Amino acid sequence: HSEAQVAVVENNEALQKYFQIWDSLPELKLIVVWSDKLPENIPHSRKSAVILFSELIKSGKANFNESSLLMRASQIKPGSCCTLVYTSGTTGNPKGVMLSHDNYSWTSECVNRTVEGKFGEERIVSYLPLSHVAAQNLDIIGCIALGAEISFAGPNALSGALVETLQDVRPTIFFGVPRVWEKIEEKLRSVGAQNGFIKQAIGNWAKGQGVEGTFKEINEQSIPVSFKIAKKLIFNNVKKALGLDQTKFFLYGAAPLSVQTRLYFASLNIFLINGYGMSECSGPQNFSDPRNLEAFNEFTMKSAGVKLDGTDIRIDSPDAEGNGEICYRGRNRFMG
């Protein structure tokens, strides 16, 4: 569908899948294998069209031509298509979303303003598939725009090794899909259940101070002394154990997250900012910035927040309960 001329595959197992369908891909000229040695059973007619990633790098260095590079760069316009992102397929067959350079650069600037990123000072951990719009926007475009340091987690990140990477990197901005936050919650609750009576009592007391104190802290209101004590004794240690003690903005998106989980983390002085959007709007359309809230409660914990500055959003043809089609426009909206 994308008429791609080059495919990059992880290993020989993935390469074999392409051999089965290559005859139906007339545009495909080259396959680059990332990790393994090349197999011996490459069909003779395909041998020159399959190379290792290391060979690609050597070829690039040997054939580098600055004038050609500058010529190609000069042909790129803000309205040119930057990437094709394929949707998840939850509402039908995946669709190829054409996102322009302007779509991505403009949206990244909006996100950077929202999280108040400081150029050259931020650290981000990348662990989501880079073929998805969230990782492309935050891990690639966002890091370039912020001059941020990015660390790539290992292949076992979503199998439990992510916390080790977070402890090593100590990111300043962290985006987690709902399942990541749910697994962290499960782990914390499990650890808490194994504590003795006194530790459990102290932990429960601290969490009782957390929601109200976190709200007041974010909104620069007077903070109770009890919250300050709980933060020093409990909250800071929990964040340090997770590798999130230097994180300023905790983000989630891509799917809903329960009110209970959001309130649980708020009770630990971690406010999870909901980002709502689609591939078709370059990732985010709304953010539940806690500074826009009057209180932390069940209603606000369900909210996807307010629209990005410079965009419009409306509910078209709402029914008696206010439900209708969500429509939006702005420079984040895709091409075509």
GROMACS .gro file of N, CA and C in nm, residues 203-314:
model
  336
  203GLY      N    1   0.226   0.410   5.487
  203GLY     CA    2   0.198   0.426   5.344
  203GLY      C    3   0.056   0.472   5.319
  204ASN      N    4  -0.040   0.414   5.391
  204ASN     CA    5  -0.181   0.454   5.374
  204ASN      C    6  -0.204   0.597   5.420
  205TRP      N    7  -0.136   0.634   5.529
  205TRP     CA    8  -0.147   0.773   5.575
  205TRP      C    9  -0.094   0.870   5.470
  206ALA      N   10   0.021   0.836   5.414
  206ALA     CA   11   0.084   0.923   5.313
  206ALA      C   12  -0.006   0.939   5.191
  207LYS      N   13  -0.063   0.827   5.144
  207LYS     CA   14  -0.150   0.834   5.026
  207LYS      C   15  -0.275   0.917   5.055
  208GLY      N   16  -0.316   0.918   5.182
  208GLY     CA   17  -0.429   1.001   5.219
  208GLY      C   18  -0.400   1.150   5.205
  209GLN      N   19  -0.272   1.187   5.214
  209GLN     CA   20  -0.232   1.328   5.196
  209GLN      C   21  -0.207   1.362   5.050
  210GLY      N   22  -0.189   1.257   4.968
  210GLY     CA   23  -0.131   1.276   4.835
  210GLY      C   24  -0.215   1.351   4.735
  211VAL      N   25  -0.343   1.317   4.719
  211VAL     CA   26  -0.425   1.376   4.612
  211VAL      C   27  -0.440   1.527   4.632
  212GLU      N   28  -0.486   1.566   4.752
  212GLU     CA   29  -0.506   1.708   4.778
  212GLU      C   30  -0.374   1.785   4.773
  213GLY      N   31  -0.269   1.727   4.832
  213GLY     CA   32  -0.140   1.794   4.833
  213GLY      C   33  -0.081   1.810   4.694
  214THR      N   34  -0.096   1.706   4.610
  214THR     CA   35  -0.046   1.713   4.472
  214THR      C   36  -0.117   1.822   4.395
  215PHE      N   37  -0.250   1.830   4.412
  215PHE     CA   38  -0.327   1.934   4.343
  215PHE      C   39  -0.278   2.073   4.383
  216LYS      N   40  -0.260   2.093   4.514
  216LYS     CA   41  -0.216   2.226   4.561
  216LYS      C   42  -0.074   2.257   4.516
  217GLU      N   43   0.012   2.156   4.513
  217GLU     CA   44   0.150   2.176   4.471
  217GLU      C   45   0.156   2.218   4.325
  218ILE      N   46   0.080   2.149   4.238
  218ILE     CA   47   0.079   2.181   4.096
  218ILE      C   48   0.028   2.322   4.072
  219ASN      N   49  -0.074   2.362   4.149
  219ASN     CA   50  -0.136   2.492   4.129
  219ASN      C   51  -0.075   2.601   4.217
  220GLU      N   52   0.044   2.568   4.275
  220GLU     CA   53   0.122   2.665   4.352
  220GLU      C   54   0.040   2.728   4.464
  221GLN      N   55  -0.039   2.644   4.532
  221GLN     CA   56  -0.114   2.687   4.649
  221GLN      C   57  -0.039   2.647   4.775
  222SER      N   58  -0.087   2.693   4.889
  222SER     CA   59  -0.024   2.661   5.017
  222SER      C   60  -0.033   2.510   5.042
  223ILE      N   61   0.083   2.448   5.071
  223ILE     CA   62   0.090   2.302   5.086
  223ILE      C   63   0.089   2.266   5.234
  224PRO      N   64   0.002   2.170   5.274
  224PRO     CA   65  -0.002   2.129   5.416
  224PRO      C   66   0.131   2.069   5.461
  225VAL      N   67   0.166   2.089   5.586
  225VAL     CA   68   0.289   2.033   5.641
  225VAL      C   69   0.288   1.881   5.632
  226SER      N   70   0.170   1.821   5.653
  226SER     CA   71   0.159   1.675   5.647
  226SER      C   72   0.197   1.622   5.510
  227PHE      N   73   0.162   1.696   5.404
  227PHE     CA   74   0.197   1.654   5.267
  227PHE      C   75   0.348   1.662   5.248
  228LYS      N   76   0.410   1.767   5.300
  228LYS     CA   77   0.556   1.782   5.288
  228LYS      C   78   0.627   1.664   5.355
  229ILE      N   79   0.576   1.623   5.471
  229ILE     CA   80   0.635   1.509   5.542
  229ILE      C   81   0.617   1.381   5.461
  230ALA      N   82   0.495   1.361   5.410
  230ALA     CA   83   0.466   1.241   5.332
  230ALA      C   84   0.552   1.236   5.205
  231LYS      N   85   0.574   1.352   5.146
  231LYS     CA   86   0.656   1.357   5.024
  231LYS      C   87   0.799   1.316   5.054
  232LYS      N   88   0.851   1.364   5.165
  232LYS     CA   89   0.990   1.333   5.200
  232LYS      C   90   1.006   1.187   5.242
  233LEU      N   91   0.909   1.134   5.315
  233LEU     CA   92   0.920   0.998   5.367
  233LEU      C   93   0.882   0.890   5.265
  234ILE      N   94   0.779   0.918   5.185
  234ILE     CA   95   0.722   0.815   5.099
  234ILE      C   96   0.734   0.847   4.951
  235PHE      N   97   0.674   0.958   4.909
  235PHE     CA   98   0.659   0.984   4.765
  235PHE      C   99   0.793   0.991   4.692
  236ASN      N  100   0.890   1.063   4.748
  236ASN     CA  101   1.020   1.075   4.682
  236ASN      C  102   1.089   0.940   4.669
  237ASN      N  103   1.073   0.854   4.769
  237ASN     CA  104   1.136   0.722   4.765
  237ASN      C  105   1.068   0.631   4.661
  238VAL      N  106   0.936   0.641   4.650
  238VAL     CA  107   0.865   0.563   4.548
  238VAL      C  108   0.911   0.603   4.408
  239LYS      N  109   0.917   0.734   4.384
  239LYS     CA  110   0.960   0.783   4.252
  239LYS      C  111   1.104   0.741   4.223
  240LYS      N  112   1.189   0.748   4.323
  240LYS     CA  113   1.329   0.709   4.303
  240LYS      C  114   1.339   0.561   4.268
  241ALA      N  115   1.258   0.477   4.334
  241ALA     CA  116   1.260   0.333   4.306
  241ALA      C  117   1.213   0.304   4.163
  242LEU      N  118   1.127   0.391   4.109
  242LEU     CA  119   1.076   0.373   3.973
  242LEU      C  120   1.167   0.438   3.868
  243GLY      N  121   1.265   0.515   3.913
  243GLY     CA  122   1.349   0.590   3.819
  243GLY      C  123   1.282   0.716   3.768
  244LEU      N  124   1.178   0.763   3.840
  244LEU     CA  125   1.099   0.878   3.795
  244LEU      C  126   1.113   0.997   3.890
  245ASP      N  127   1.220   0.999   3.969
  245ASP     CA  128   1.236   1.105   4.068
  245ASP      C  129   1.271   1.239   4.007
  246GLN      N  130   1.315   1.241   3.880
  246GLN     CA  131   1.344   1.369   3.815
  246GLN      C  132   1.243   1.401   3.705
  247THR      N  133   1.137   1.320   3.697
  247THR     CA  134   1.036   1.341   3.594
  247THR      C  135   0.944   1.457   3.632
  248LYS      N  136   0.930   1.552   3.537
  248LYS     CA  137   0.846   1.669   3.561
  248LYS      C  138   0.705   1.649   3.505
  249PHE      N  139   0.695   1.574   3.395
  249PHE     CA  140   0.565   1.550   3.333
  249PHE      C  141   0.547   1.401   3.307
  250PHE      N  142   0.438   1.346   3.361
  250PHE     CA  143   0.403   1.206   3.345
  250PHE      C  144   0.285   1.200   3.248
  251LEU      N  145   0.305   1.140   3.132
  251LEU     CA  146   0.203   1.141   3.027
  251LEU      C  147   0.152   1.002   2.996
  252TYR      N  148   0.027   0.993   2.950
  252TYR     CA  149  -0.022   0.867   2.896
  252TYR      C  150  -0.119   0.897   2.783
  253GLY      N  151  -0.139   0.797   2.698
  253GLY     CA  152  -0.232   0.812   2.587
  253GLY      C  153  -0.245   0.681   2.512
  254ALA      N  154  -0.313   0.685   2.397
  254ALA     CA  155  -0.334   0.572   2.306
  254ALA      C  156  -0.455   0.488   2.345
  255ALA      N  157  -0.501   0.496   2.471
  255ALA     CA  158  -0.618   0.420   2.517
  255ALA      C  159  -0.662   0.480   2.651
  256PRO      N  160  -0.785   0.450   2.693
  256PRO     CA  161  -0.832   0.503   2.822
  256PRO      C  162  -0.758   0.440   2.940
  257LEU      N  163  -0.758   0.512   3.051
  257LEU     CA  164  -0.702   0.464   3.176
  257LEU      C  165  -0.806   0.489   3.284
  258SER      N  166  -0.826   0.392   3.374
  258SER     CA  167  -0.933   0.403   3.473
  258SER      C  168  -0.911   0.520   3.568
  259VAL      N  169  -1.022   0.574   3.618
  259VAL     CA  170  -1.017   0.681   3.717
  259VAL      C  171  -0.940   0.634   3.840
  260GLN      N  172  -0.961   0.508   3.879
  260GLN     CA  173  -0.897   0.455   3.999
  260GLN      C  174  -0.745   0.457   3.986
  261THR      N  175  -0.695   0.422   3.868
  261THR     CA  176  -0.550   0.421   3.848
  261THR      C  177  -0.494   0.562   3.849
  262ARG      N  178  -0.564   0.656   3.786
  262ARG     CA  179  -0.517   0.796   3.785
  262ARG      C  180  -0.515   0.853   3.927
  263LEU      N  181  -0.620   0.823   4.005
  263LEU     CA  182  -0.624   0.872   4.142
  263LEU      C  183  -0.519   0.803   4.230
  264TYR      N  184  -0.492   0.675   4.203
  264TYR     CA  185  -0.390   0.604   4.279
  264TYR      C  186  -0.255   0.673   4.263
  265PHE      N  187  -0.219   0.707   4.138
  265PHE     CA  188  -0.090   0.772   4.117
  265PHE      C  189  -0.090   0.915   4.171
  266ALA      N  190  -0.205   0.983   4.163
  266ALA     CA  191  -0.213   1.117   4.221
  266ALA      C  192  -0.190   1.111   4.371
  267SER      N  193  -0.235   1.001   4.435
  267SER     CA  194  -0.213   0.986   4.579
  267SER      C  195  -0.067   0.964   4.612
  268LEU      N  196   0.014   0.930   4.510
  268LEU     CA  197   0.158   0.913   4.528
  268LEU      C  198   0.237   1.032   4.473
  269ASN      N  199   0.165   1.144   4.452
  269ASN     CA  200   0.229   1.266   4.403
  269ASN      C  201   0.275   1.252   4.257
  270ILE      N  202   0.204   1.167   4.180
  270ILE     CA  203   0.232   1.151   4.037
  270ILE      C  204   0.103   1.179   3.962
  271PHE      N  205   0.094   1.296   3.899
  271PHE     CA  206  -0.027   1.327   3.823
  271PHE      C  207  -0.008   1.284   3.678
  272LEU      N  208  -0.094   1.193   3.633
  272LEU     CA  209  -0.085   1.141   3.496
  272LEU      C  210  -0.164   1.231   3.401
  273ILE      N  211  -0.094   1.291   3.307
  273ILE     CA  212  -0.156   1.382   3.211
  273ILE      C  213  -0.205   1.301   3.091
  274ASN      N  214  -0.334   1.308   3.067
  274ASN     CA  215  -0.395   1.234   2.956
  274ASN      C  216  -0.377   1.310   2.825
  275GLY      N  217  -0.322   1.244   2.725
  275GLY     CA  218  -0.316   1.300   2.592
  275GLY      C  219  -0.413   1.227   2.501
  276TYR      N  220  -0.510   1.299   2.445
  276TYR     CA  221  -0.608   1.237   2.355
  276TYR      C  222  -0.578   1.279   2.212
  277GLY      N  223  -0.585   1.186   2.120
  277GLY     CA  224  -0.566   1.221   1.980
  277GLY      C  225  -0.568   1.097   1.892
  278MET      N  226  -0.519   1.113   1.771
  278MET     CA  227  -0.520   1.005   1.672
  278MET      C  228  -0.397   1.019   1.583
  279SER      N  229  -0.371   0.918   1.504
  279SER     CA  230  -0.265   0.931   1.403
  279SER      C  231  -0.299   1.047   1.311
  280GLU      N  232  -0.428   1.066   1.283
  280GLU     CA  233  -0.471   1.168   1.187
  280GLU      C  234  -0.446   1.311   1.234
  281CYS      N  235  -0.415   1.331   1.362
  281CYS     CA  236  -0.382   1.467   1.408
  281CYS      C  237  -0.240   1.470   1.465
  282SER      N  238  -0.153   1.390   1.405
  282SER     CA  239  -0.010   1.389   1.440
  282SER      C  240   0.014   1.348   1.585
  283GLY      N  241  -0.083   1.280   1.645
  283GLY     CA  242  -0.070   1.235   1.783
  283GLY      C  243  -0.170   1.303   1.873
  284PRO      N  244  -0.131   1.410   1.944
  284PRO     CA  245  -0.221   1.471   2.043
  284PRO      C  246  -0.314   1.577   1.984
  285GLN      N  247  -0.435   1.584   2.039
  285GLN     CA  248  -0.529   1.692   2.009
  285GLN      C  249  -0.568   1.763   2.139
  286ASN      N  250  -0.573   1.689   2.248
  286ASN     CA  251  -0.608   1.744   2.379
  286ASN      C  252  -0.507   1.699   2.484
  287PHE      N  253  -0.491   1.781   2.590
  287PHE     CA  254  -0.411   1.744   2.706
  287PHE      C  255  -0.487   1.781   2.832
  288SER      N  256  -0.487   1.690   2.931
  288SER     CA  257  -0.551   1.718   3.060
  288SER      C  258  -0.448   1.781   3.154
  289ASP      N  259  -0.403   1.899   3.119
  289ASP     CA  260  -0.304   1.970   3.200
  289ASP      C  261  -0.362   1.997   3.338
  290PRO      N  262  -0.297   1.949   3.445
  290PRO     CA  263  -0.354   1.967   3.579
  290PRO      C  264  -0.369   2.112   3.621
  291ARG      N  265  -0.296   2.200   3.556
  291ARG     CA  266  -0.305   2.342   3.590
  291ARG      C  267  -0.435   2.404   3.541
  292ASN      N  268  -0.510   2.331   3.457
  292ASN     CA  269  -0.639   2.380   3.409
  292ASN      C  270  -0.755   2.327   3.492
  293LEU      N  271  -0.726   2.248   3.595
  293LEU     CA  272  -0.832   2.183   3.672
  293LEU      C  273  -0.865   2.261   3.799
  294GLU      N  274  -0.994   2.258   3.837
  294GLU     CA  275  -1.036   2.321   3.961
  294GLU      C  276  -1.021   2.226   4.079
  295ALA      N  277  -1.017   2.095   4.051
  295ALA     CA  278  -1.002   1.995   4.157
  295ALA      C  279  -0.969   1.860   4.093
  296PHE      N  280  -0.912   1.769   4.173
  296PHE     CA  281  -0.895   1.631   4.130
  296PHE      C  282  -1.017   1.553   4.180
  297ASN      N  283  -1.101   1.507   4.091
  297ASN     CA  284  -1.215   1.426   4.130
  297ASN      C  285  -1.247   1.328   4.018
  298GLU      N  286  -1.354   1.250   4.037
  298GLU     CA  287  -1.385   1.145   3.940
  298GLU      C  288  -1.413   1.204   3.802
  299PHE      N  289  -1.477   1.322   3.797
  299PHE     CA  290  -1.507   1.383   3.668
  299PHE      C  291  -1.380   1.428   3.597
  300THR      N  292  -1.294   1.502   3.668
  300THR     CA  293  -1.173   1.553   3.603
  300THR      C  294  -1.076   1.440   3.568
  301MET      N  295  -1.080   1.330   3.644
  301MET     CA  296  -0.994   1.216   3.614
  301MET      C  297  -1.040   1.141   3.488
  302LYS      N  298  -1.163   1.166   3.444
  302LYS     CA  299  -1.213   1.106   3.319
  302LYS      C  300  -1.182   1.194   3.199
  303SER      N  301  -1.146   1.318   3.225
  303SER     CA  302  -1.135   1.418   3.118
  303SER      C  303  -1.009   1.400   3.034
  304ALA      N  304  -1.024   1.426   2.905
  304ALA     CA  305  -0.909   1.429   2.815
  304ALA      C  306  -0.854   1.570   2.804
  305GLY      N  307  -0.910   1.663   2.881
  305GLY     CA  308  -0.853   1.796   2.889
  305GLY      C  309  -0.894   1.890   2.777
  306VAL      N  310  -0.811   1.991   2.756
  306VAL     CA  311  -0.843   2.097   2.661
  306VAL      C  312  -0.763   2.080   2.533
  307LYS      N  313  -0.811   2.143   2.426
  307LYS     CA  314  -0.750   2.133   2.295
  307LYS      C  315  -0.613   2.202   2.291
  308LEU      N  316  -0.529   2.158   2.198
  308LEU     CA  317  -0.402   2.226   2.176
  308LEU      C  318  -0.428   2.370   2.132
  309ASP      N  319  -0.345   2.462   2.177
  309ASP     CA  320  -0.354   2.600   2.128
  309ASP      C  321  -0.340   2.600   1.977
  310GLY      N  322  -0.427   2.676   1.910
  310GLY     CA  323  -0.419   2.685   1.765
  310GLY      C  324  -0.504   2.583   1.693
  311THR      N  325  -0.581   2.504   1.766
  311THR     CA  326  -0.671   2.407   1.704
  311THR      C  327  -0.815   2.438   1.747
  312ASP      N  328  -0.909   2.383   1.673
  312ASP     CA  329  -1.051   2.393   1.708
  312ASP      C  330  -1.106   2.253   1.722
  313ILE      N  331  -1.201   2.234   1.816
  313ILE     CA  332  -1.264   2.104   1.834
  313ILE      C  333  -1.411   2.126   1.869
  314ARG      N  334  -1.497   2.039   1.816
  314ARG     CA  335  -1.640   2.051   1.843
  314ARG      C  336  -1.705   1.913   1.835
   0.00000   0.00000   0.00000
